[in-house]
Amino acid sequence: MSTKTAFSYIRFSSPEQAKGDSFRRQSEKAAEWAKNNGYQIIKRWSDLGVSGYRGKNARTGGFGEFLRAAEAGELPKDSVLLVENLDRVSRETPRKALELFLRVIGLGIGIVTLTDRQTYTAESVDADPTGMALFGSLMVMIRAHGESKLKAVRISASWSRKREAARAKSLPLSDRIPGWLDSKRNSAGRRIFTENKDRADIVRRIFDETVQGLGRRTICKGLNRDNKLSFLSESGWQPSSVIKIIRSRTTVGEFQPHRRDEKGRRVPDGDPIKGYYPAVIDEALWVRANAAVDVRRKDSAGRPQADVANLIRGLARCACGTRMMFINKGQPPKGGRYYRCSAASRDAGCENKRLWNAKDVERYLLHQIDPARIAAAFEPSAKRAGPSPREYDLRIAELTAMKNSAMDTALRNAGKKMAAEWESRAETLVEEIAHVRKLRDDAVAAERSRPHLPTMQTALGTVAAIAAKLENSTDEEKVPLRTGIVQQLRTVFFEIVFRPHAIIGLIEMPDKPKSLKGAFGLPKPIEIRKGEKGERYFYRHVFFRDEPEELEAMGGGKGVVIPRFS
């Protein structure tokens, strides 16, 4: 008698079950059935610690590999798949689980359930006049999905209560922490998070160097050169590790809880919990560092070190809207470096043919910035567009309380008709919370992306300090210093516009100003630009001006250059 072919599939949901008896029990049952019925197990698939509730095992797991092999004709017909129960194959909704069941037997492979010793094939199901075999399998699927759904609701409610306790009583949820912190237990057994000073100092160094204008690759090189061990990568510091730290709100002490949505995706659950971790930097430093990263990304092309002579690369624009070329004609006295409108140089319709000496432009920029004018651009806005993040937070808290109440009511009435109604109510509230949270996150992102006065004031102070160092620095020292200036100028200015007789810096304002009129009823130096997201307002900061009419009225001269920066 020839040996028939069988396959084995083992699945359990949680990693904790791997420590128990589940794997051995399922393996021994399959081996025993195969031996007693004249089958040989020629291949085994498994999904250890993978839930069947959302079908992940059939999409990306071992069961998915089995399905792909069967559909490709790689598995012999009339073979059987050995599983402990049908719920090992799927715990999805009955419809989806039944589709999967029929899909397998439709490929000519039978399913043997080892617990009740049932064999399901396309022939046996079709030959059953009562349909009881198919009905019985469907009842197993309904029961399995119902159990998993109830368990999911209970776990969700449990974690929701834990998250609320974390917010209200500062109770840590788990020992999962950022790499620059340590977790231990106090005498009462409560988790305590403390700063790992050596690692926290590395985090602070990353933020400080980012604000100074260093890129992530330069920061990586410095850390690796100084033998500062990475706590995010075994192969030393990587640019991706640095940017993860800079973008992470855990550095300021925030923790964002997550949950799994109906498709198994990990999504934010509720508001971030402030003060959950010890903060290793303050909010102002986080904002400045992230603003510096965003500014660098606006003009990330090219070789910054090669172009370090051009302090306003990516910022310089002609009044006609095209970029200003940076022209290097070699060393003086015959050569020099200049700015010129790219359109004018090509006779492309711009009449601004003035050649600006880069050395003079640099002098105007470094010594003509007026901090008082920068601060003046940040007057209170005329009105707020939409609710504040705090107002959204209050609404989210209200909806969350309603959702938790609905879930608790559903659990208390499990098995009754009204439980389904409360579950539906809870699901509706979950969707509404997600919508409001999206609006809140958009409002937070908008506030963080708006020009930030402390960030700009810090950048101005850095420009002043670097400019002072430049005068007595060596050629080797000038490269990082000038790179730092480039970074800080981008932080403050949106564009630097060259007109035929003026150089003007545009500073983006956080909102529409209360009034466009200044002293004596004269118009404020405000420029308005319209874009996809509405109007944007810019304060015009004059670096240099030499209009012929003004010079003549003042009795001649070479231009308006009044030292403002000391």
XYZ file of C-alpha atoms in Angstrom, residues 320 341 344 349-354 500:
10
model
C 11.203 88.686 -11.281
C 19.580 87.111 -12.110
C 18.630 88.450 -17.085
C 12.707 88.938 -20.107
C 14.212 90.351 -16.893
C 15.816 93.791 -16.959
C 17.594 93.395 -13.606
C 21.097 93.009 -15.043
C 22.937 94.304 -11.976
C 17.806 96.582 -9.147
